[in-house]
PDB file of C-alpha atoms and ligand atoms in Angstrom:
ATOM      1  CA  UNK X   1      57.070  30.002  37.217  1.00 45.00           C
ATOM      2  CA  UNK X   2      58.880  27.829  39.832  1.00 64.00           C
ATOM      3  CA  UNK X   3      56.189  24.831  41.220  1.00 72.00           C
ATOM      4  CA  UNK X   4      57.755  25.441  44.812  1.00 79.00           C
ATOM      5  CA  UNK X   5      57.142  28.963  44.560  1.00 84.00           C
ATOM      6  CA  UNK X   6      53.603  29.479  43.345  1.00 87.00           C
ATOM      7  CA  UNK X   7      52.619  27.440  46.227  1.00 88.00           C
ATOM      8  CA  UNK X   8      54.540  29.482  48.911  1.00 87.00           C
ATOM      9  CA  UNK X   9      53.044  32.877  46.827  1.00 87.00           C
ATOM     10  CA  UNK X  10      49.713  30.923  47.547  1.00 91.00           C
ATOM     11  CA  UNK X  11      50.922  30.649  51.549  1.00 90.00           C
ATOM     12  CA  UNK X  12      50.563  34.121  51.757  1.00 91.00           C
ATOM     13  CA  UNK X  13      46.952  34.028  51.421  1.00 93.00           C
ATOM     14  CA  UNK X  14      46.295  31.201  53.278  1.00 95.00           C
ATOM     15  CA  UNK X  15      48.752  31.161  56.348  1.00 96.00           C
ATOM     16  CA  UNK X  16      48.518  35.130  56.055  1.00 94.00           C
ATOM     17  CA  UNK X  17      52.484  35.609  56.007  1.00 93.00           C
ATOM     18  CA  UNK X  18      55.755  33.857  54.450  1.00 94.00           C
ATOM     19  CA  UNK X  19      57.959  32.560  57.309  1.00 93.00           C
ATOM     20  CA  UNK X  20      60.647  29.938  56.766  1.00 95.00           C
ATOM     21  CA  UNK X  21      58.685  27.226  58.669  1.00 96.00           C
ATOM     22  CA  UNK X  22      55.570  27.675  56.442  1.00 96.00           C
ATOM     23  CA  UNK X  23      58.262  27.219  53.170  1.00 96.00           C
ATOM     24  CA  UNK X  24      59.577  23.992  54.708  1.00 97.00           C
ATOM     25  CA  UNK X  25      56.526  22.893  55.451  1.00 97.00           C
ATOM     26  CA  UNK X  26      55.468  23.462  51.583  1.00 96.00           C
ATOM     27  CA  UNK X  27      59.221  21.465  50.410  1.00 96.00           C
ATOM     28  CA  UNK X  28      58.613  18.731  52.903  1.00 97.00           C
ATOM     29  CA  UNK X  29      55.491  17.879  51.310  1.00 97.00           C
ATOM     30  CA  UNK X  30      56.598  18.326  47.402  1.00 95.00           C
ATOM     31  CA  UNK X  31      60.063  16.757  48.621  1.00 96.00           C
ATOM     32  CA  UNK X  32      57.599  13.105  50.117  1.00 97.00           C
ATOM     33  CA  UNK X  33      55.071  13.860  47.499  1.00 96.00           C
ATOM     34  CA  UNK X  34      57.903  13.494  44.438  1.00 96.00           C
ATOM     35  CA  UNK X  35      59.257  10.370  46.238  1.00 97.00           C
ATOM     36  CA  UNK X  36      55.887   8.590  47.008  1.00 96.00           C
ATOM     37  CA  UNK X  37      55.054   9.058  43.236  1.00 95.00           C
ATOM     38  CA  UNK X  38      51.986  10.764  43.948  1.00 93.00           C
ATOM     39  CA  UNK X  39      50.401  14.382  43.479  1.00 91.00           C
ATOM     40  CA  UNK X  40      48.738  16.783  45.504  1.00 90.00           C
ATOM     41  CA  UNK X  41      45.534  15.328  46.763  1.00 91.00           C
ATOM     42  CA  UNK X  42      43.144  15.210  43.664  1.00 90.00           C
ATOM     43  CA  UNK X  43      39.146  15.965  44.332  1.00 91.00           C
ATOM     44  CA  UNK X  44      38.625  12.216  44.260  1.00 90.00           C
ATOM     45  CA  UNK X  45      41.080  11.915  46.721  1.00 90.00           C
ATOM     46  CA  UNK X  46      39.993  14.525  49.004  1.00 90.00           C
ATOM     47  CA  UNK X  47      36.915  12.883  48.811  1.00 89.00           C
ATOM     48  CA  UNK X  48      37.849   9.704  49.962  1.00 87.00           C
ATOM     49  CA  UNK X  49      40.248  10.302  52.000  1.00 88.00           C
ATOM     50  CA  UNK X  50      43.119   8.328  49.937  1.00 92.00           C
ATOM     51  CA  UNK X  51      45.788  10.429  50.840  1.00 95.00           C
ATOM     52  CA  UNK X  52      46.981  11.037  54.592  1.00 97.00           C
ATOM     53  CA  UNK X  53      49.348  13.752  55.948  1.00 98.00           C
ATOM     54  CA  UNK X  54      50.052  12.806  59.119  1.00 98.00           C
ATOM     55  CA  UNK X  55      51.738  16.011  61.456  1.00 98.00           C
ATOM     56  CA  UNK X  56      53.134  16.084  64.358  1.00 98.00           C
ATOM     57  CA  UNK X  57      53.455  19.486  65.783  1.00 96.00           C
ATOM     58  CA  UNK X  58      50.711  22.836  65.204  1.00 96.00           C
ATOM     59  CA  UNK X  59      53.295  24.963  63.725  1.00 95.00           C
ATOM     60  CA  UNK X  60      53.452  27.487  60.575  1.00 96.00           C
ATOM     61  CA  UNK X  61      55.171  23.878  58.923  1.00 97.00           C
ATOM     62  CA  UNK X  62      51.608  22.682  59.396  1.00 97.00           C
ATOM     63  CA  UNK X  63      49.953  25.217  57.240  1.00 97.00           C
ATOM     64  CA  UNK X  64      52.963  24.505  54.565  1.00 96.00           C
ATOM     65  CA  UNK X  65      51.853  20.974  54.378  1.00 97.00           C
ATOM     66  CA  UNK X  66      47.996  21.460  54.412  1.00 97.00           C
ATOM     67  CA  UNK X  67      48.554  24.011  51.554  1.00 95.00           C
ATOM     68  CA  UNK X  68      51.085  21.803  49.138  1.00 95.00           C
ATOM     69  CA  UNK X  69      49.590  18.348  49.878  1.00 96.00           C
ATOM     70  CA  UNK X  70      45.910  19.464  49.929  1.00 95.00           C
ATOM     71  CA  UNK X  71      45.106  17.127  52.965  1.00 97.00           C
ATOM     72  CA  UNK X  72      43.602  19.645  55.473  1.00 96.00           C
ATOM     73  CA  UNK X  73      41.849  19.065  58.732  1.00 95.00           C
ATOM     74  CA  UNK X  74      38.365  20.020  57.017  1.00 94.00           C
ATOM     75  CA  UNK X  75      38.877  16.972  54.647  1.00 94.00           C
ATOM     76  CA  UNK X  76      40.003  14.805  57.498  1.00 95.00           C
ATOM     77  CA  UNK X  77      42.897  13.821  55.193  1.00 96.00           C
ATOM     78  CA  UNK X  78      45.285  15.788  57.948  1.00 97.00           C
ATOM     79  CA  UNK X  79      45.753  13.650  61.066  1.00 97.00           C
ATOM     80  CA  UNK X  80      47.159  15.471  63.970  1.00 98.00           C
ATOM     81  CA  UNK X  81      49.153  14.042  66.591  1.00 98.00           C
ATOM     82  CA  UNK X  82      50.399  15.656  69.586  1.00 98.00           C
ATOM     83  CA  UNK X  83      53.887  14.907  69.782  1.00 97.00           C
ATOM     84  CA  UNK X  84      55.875  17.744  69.429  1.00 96.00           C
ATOM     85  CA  UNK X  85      58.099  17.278  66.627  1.00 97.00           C
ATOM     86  CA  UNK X  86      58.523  18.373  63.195  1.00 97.00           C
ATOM     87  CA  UNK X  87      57.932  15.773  61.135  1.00 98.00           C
ATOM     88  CA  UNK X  88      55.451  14.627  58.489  1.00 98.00           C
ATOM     89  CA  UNK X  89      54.568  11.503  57.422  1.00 98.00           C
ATOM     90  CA  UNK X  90      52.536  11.048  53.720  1.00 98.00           C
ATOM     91  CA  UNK X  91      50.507   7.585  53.469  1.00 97.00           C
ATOM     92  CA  UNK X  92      48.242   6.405  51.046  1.00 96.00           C
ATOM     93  CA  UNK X  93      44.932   4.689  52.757  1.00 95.00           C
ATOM     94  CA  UNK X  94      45.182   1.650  50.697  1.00 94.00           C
ATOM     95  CA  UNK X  95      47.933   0.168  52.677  1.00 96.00           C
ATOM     96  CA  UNK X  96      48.663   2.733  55.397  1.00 97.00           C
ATOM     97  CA  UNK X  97      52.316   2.800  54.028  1.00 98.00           C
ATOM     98  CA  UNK X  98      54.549   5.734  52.596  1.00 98.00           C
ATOM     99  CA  UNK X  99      57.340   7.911  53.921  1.00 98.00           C
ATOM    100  CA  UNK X 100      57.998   9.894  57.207  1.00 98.00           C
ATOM    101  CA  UNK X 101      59.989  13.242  57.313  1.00 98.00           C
ATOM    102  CA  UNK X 102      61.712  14.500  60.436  1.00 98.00           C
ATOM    103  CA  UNK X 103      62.806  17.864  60.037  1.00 98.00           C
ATOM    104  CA  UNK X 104      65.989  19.027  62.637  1.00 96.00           C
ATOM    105  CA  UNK X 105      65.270  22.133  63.656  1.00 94.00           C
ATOM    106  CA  UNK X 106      68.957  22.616  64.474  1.00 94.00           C
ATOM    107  CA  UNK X 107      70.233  21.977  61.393  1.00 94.00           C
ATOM    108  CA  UNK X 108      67.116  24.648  59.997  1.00 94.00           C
ATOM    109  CA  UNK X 109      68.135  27.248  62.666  1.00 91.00           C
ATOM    110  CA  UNK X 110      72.041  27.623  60.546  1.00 91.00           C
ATOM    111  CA  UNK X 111      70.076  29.206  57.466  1.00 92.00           C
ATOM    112  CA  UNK X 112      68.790  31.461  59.483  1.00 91.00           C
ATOM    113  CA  UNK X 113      69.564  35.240  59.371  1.00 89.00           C
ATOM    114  CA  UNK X 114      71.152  36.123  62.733  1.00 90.00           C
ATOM    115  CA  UNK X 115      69.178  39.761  62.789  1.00 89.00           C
ATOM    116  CA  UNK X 116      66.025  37.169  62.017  1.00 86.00           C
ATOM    117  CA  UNK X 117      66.020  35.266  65.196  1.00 87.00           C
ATOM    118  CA  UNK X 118      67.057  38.107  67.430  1.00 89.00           C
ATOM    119  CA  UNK X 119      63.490  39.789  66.007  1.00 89.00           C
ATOM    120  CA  UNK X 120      62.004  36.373  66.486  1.00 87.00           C
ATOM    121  CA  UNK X 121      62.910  36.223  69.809  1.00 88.00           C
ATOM    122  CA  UNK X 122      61.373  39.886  70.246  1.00 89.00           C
ATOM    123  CA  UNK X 123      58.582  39.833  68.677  1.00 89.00           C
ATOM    124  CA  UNK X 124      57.143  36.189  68.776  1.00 87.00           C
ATOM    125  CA  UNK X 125      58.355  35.043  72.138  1.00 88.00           C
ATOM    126  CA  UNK X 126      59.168  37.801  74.282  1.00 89.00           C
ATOM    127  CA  UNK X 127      55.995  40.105  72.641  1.00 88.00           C
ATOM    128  CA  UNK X 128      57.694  43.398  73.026  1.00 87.00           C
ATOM    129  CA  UNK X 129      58.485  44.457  69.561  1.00 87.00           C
ATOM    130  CA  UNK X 130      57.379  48.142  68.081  1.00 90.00           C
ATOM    131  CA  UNK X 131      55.306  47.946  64.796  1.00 91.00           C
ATOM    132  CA  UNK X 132      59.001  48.599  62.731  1.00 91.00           C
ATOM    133  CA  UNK X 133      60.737  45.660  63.926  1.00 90.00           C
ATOM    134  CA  UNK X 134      57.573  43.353  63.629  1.00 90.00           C
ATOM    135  CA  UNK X 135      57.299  44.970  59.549  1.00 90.00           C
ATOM    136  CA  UNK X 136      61.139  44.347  59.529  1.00 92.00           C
ATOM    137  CA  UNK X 137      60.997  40.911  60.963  1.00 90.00           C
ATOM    138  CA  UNK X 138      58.172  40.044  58.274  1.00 89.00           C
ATOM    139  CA  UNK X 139      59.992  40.963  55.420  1.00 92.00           C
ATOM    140  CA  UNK X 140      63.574  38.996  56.401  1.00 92.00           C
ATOM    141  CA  UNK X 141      61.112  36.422  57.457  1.00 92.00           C
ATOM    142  CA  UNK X 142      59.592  36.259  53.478  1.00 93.00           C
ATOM    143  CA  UNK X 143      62.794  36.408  51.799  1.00 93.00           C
ATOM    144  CA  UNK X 144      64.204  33.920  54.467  1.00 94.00           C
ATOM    145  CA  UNK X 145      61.131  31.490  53.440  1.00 94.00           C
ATOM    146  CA  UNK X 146      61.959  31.529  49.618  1.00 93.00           C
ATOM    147  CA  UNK X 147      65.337  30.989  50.417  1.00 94.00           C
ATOM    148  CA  UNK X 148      64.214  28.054  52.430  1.00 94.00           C
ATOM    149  CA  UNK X 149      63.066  26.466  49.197  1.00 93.00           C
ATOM    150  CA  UNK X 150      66.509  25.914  47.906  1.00 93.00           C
ATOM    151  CA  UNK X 151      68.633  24.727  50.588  1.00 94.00           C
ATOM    152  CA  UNK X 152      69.603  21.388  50.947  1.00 95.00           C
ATOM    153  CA  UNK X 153      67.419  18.138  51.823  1.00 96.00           C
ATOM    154  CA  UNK X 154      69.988  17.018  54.147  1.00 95.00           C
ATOM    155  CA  UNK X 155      67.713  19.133  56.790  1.00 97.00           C
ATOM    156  CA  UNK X 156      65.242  16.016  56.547  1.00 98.00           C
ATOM    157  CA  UNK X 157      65.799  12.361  57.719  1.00 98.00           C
ATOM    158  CA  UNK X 158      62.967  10.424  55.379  1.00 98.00           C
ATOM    159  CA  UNK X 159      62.556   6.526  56.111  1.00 98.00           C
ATOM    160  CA  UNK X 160      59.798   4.502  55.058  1.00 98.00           C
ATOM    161  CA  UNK X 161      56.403   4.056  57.630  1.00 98.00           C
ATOM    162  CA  UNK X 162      53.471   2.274  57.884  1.00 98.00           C
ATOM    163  CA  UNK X 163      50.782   3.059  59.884  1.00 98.00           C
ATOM    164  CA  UNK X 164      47.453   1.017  61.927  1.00 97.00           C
ATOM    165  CA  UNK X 165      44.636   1.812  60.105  1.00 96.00           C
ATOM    166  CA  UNK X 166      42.703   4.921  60.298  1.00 94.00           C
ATOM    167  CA  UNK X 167      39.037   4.578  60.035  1.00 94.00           C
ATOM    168  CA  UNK X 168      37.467   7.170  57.491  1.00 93.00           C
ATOM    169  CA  UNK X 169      35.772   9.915  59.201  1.00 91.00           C
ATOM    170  CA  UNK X 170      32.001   8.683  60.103  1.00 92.00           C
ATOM    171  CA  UNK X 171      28.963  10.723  59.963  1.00 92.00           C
ATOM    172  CA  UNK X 172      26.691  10.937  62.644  1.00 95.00           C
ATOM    173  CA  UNK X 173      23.081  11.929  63.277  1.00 96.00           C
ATOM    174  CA  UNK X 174      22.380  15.337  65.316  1.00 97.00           C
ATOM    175  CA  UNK X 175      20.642  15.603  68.631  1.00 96.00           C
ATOM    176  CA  UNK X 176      19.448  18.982  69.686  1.00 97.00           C
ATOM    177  CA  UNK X 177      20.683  20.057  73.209  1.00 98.00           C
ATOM    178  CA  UNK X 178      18.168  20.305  75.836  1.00 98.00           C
ATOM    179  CA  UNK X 179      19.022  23.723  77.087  1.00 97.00           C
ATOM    180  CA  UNK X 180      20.393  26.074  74.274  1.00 96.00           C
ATOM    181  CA  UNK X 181      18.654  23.858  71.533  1.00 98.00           C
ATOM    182  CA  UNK X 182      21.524  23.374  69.016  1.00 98.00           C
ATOM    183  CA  UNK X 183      22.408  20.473  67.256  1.00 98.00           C
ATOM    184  CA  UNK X 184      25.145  18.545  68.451  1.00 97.00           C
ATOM    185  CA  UNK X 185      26.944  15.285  66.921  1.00 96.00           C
ATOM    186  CA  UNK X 186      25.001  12.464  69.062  1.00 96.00           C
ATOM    187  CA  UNK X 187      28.562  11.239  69.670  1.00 96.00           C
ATOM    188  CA  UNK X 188      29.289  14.723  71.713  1.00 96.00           C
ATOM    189  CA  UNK X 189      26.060  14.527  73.157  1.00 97.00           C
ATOM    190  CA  UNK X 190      25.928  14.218  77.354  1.00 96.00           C
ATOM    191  CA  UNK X 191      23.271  12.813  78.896  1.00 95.00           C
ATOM    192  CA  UNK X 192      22.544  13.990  82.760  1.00 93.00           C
ATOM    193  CA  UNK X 193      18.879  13.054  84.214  1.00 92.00           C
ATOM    194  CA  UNK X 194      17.728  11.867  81.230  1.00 95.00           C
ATOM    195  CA  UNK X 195      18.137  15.194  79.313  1.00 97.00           C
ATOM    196  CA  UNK X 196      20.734  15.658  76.477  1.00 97.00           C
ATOM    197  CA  UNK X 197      23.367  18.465  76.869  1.00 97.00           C
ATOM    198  CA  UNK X 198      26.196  19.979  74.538  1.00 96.00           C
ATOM    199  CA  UNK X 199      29.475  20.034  76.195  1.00 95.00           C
ATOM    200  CA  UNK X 200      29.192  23.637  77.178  1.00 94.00           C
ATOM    201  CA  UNK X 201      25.795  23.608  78.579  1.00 94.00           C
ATOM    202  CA  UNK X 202      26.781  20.027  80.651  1.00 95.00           C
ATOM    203  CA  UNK X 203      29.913  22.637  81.747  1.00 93.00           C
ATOM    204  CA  UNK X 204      32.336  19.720  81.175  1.00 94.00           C
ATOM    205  CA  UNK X 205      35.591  19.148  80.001  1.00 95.00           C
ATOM    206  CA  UNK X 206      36.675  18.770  76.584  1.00 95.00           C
ATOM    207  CA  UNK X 207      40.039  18.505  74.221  1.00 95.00           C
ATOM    208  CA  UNK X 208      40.871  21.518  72.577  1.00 96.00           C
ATOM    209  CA  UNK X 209      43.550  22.393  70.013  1.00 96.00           C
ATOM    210  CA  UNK X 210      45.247  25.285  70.891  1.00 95.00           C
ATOM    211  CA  UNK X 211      48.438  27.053  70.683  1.00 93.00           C
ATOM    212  CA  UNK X 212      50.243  24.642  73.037  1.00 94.00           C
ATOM    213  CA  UNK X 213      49.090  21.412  71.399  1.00 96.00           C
ATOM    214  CA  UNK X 214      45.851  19.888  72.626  1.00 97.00           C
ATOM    215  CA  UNK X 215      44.472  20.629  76.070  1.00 97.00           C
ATOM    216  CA  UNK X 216      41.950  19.885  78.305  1.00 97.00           C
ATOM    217  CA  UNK X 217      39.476  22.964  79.054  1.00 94.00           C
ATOM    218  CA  UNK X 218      36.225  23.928  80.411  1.00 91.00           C
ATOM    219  CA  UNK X 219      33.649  26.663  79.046  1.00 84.00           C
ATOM    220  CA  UNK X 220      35.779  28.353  76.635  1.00 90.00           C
ATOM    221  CA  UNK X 221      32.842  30.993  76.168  1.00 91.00           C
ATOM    222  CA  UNK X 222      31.662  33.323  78.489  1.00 90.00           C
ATOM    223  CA  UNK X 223      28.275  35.244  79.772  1.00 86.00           C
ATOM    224  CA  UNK X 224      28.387  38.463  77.739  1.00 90.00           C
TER     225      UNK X 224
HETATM  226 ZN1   ZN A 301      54.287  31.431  59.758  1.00 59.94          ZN
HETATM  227 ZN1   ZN A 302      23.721  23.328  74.797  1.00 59.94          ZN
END
């Protein structure tokens, strides 16, 4: 069976559909992991953190990479920064160097079915679609994505990049919160009168991914 291909049959099942930015997100990575000379992140890597994909926008191209290069956010081998862009950059902790991929979305947009991004446009950004175009728009989606596999590399600018260093992730000890008694990394922990909070109990702000990149927010949960 094709390499490319098992891996965006395995998309399915982790990203929980095949769109064309979850495929290019899976050739990106094969495309810098081929150059770089390297495979996907081994156990030893994941481990230690060798390997670093480093993505710049929390797309369905993120999932592709997490899936093909095995650096995820739960191995803190996936570093996330809030730029915007479609890009990924693949370094190997023992000298912060490797490639970086910018993808043009403009250039991407010319493989794609014209009946595709009017249901896009319907479904994903407007909302408004009936359950047959959203089934229709899922399957041109899924062919679209395999065909993504095959078009040309000329849809990626790769240079070489080096990055500062990135400490490996730390471990801290646990303090219990004061008021709702869970355990909290001491880092997180908020002191006020000499008591120790969590962030929702001290009802402060905190960062939060979410759709829109990473945002400040305050007391996501509410009193039910
Ligand atoms: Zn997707
Ligand atoms: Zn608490």
């Amino acid at each position: 069976m094709n390499y490319k291909k098992e891996w965006l049959d395995y998309a399915k099942k982790f990203h929980g559909h095949i769109c064309p930015y979850v495929a290019l997100g899976v050739k990106a990575s094969l495309l810098l992991l081929s150059k770089l000379n390297i495979k996907r992140a081994s156990t030893e890597d994941t481990i230690n953190e060798n390997l670093l994909a480093i993505v710049e926008c929390n797309n369905c191209f993120l999932d592709g990479v997490q899936i093909a290069t095995g650096c995820t956010i739960g191995n803190n081998s996936l570093i996330y920064l809030d730029t915007g862009k479609n890009s990924l950059s693949i370094v190997r902790r023992s000298n912060f160097e490797g490639l970086r991929l910018y993808m043009d979305s403009d250039k991407v947009k010319g493989y794609f079915p014209k009946r595709g991004l009017k249901l896009f446009d319907k479904v994903v950004k407007q909302r408004n679609a009936n359950q047959e175009e959203i089934k229709e728009m899922s399957a041109l989606w899924e062919e679209t994505g395999y065909k993504m596999l095959e078009i040309d590399n000329s849809i990626f600018d790769i240079k070489p990049v080096k990055i500062k260093p990135i400490e490996r992730a730390p471990i801290f000890d646990s303090l219990k919160c004061d008021n709702c008694s869970e355990l909290v990394m001491s880092t997180k922990i908020i002191e006020q009168d000499g008591k120790h909070y969590c962030a929702t109990c001290a009802n402060i702000e905190y960062q939060a991914l979410i759709g829109r990149g990473i945002q400040t927010i305050q007391s996501l949960f509410l009193e039910v």
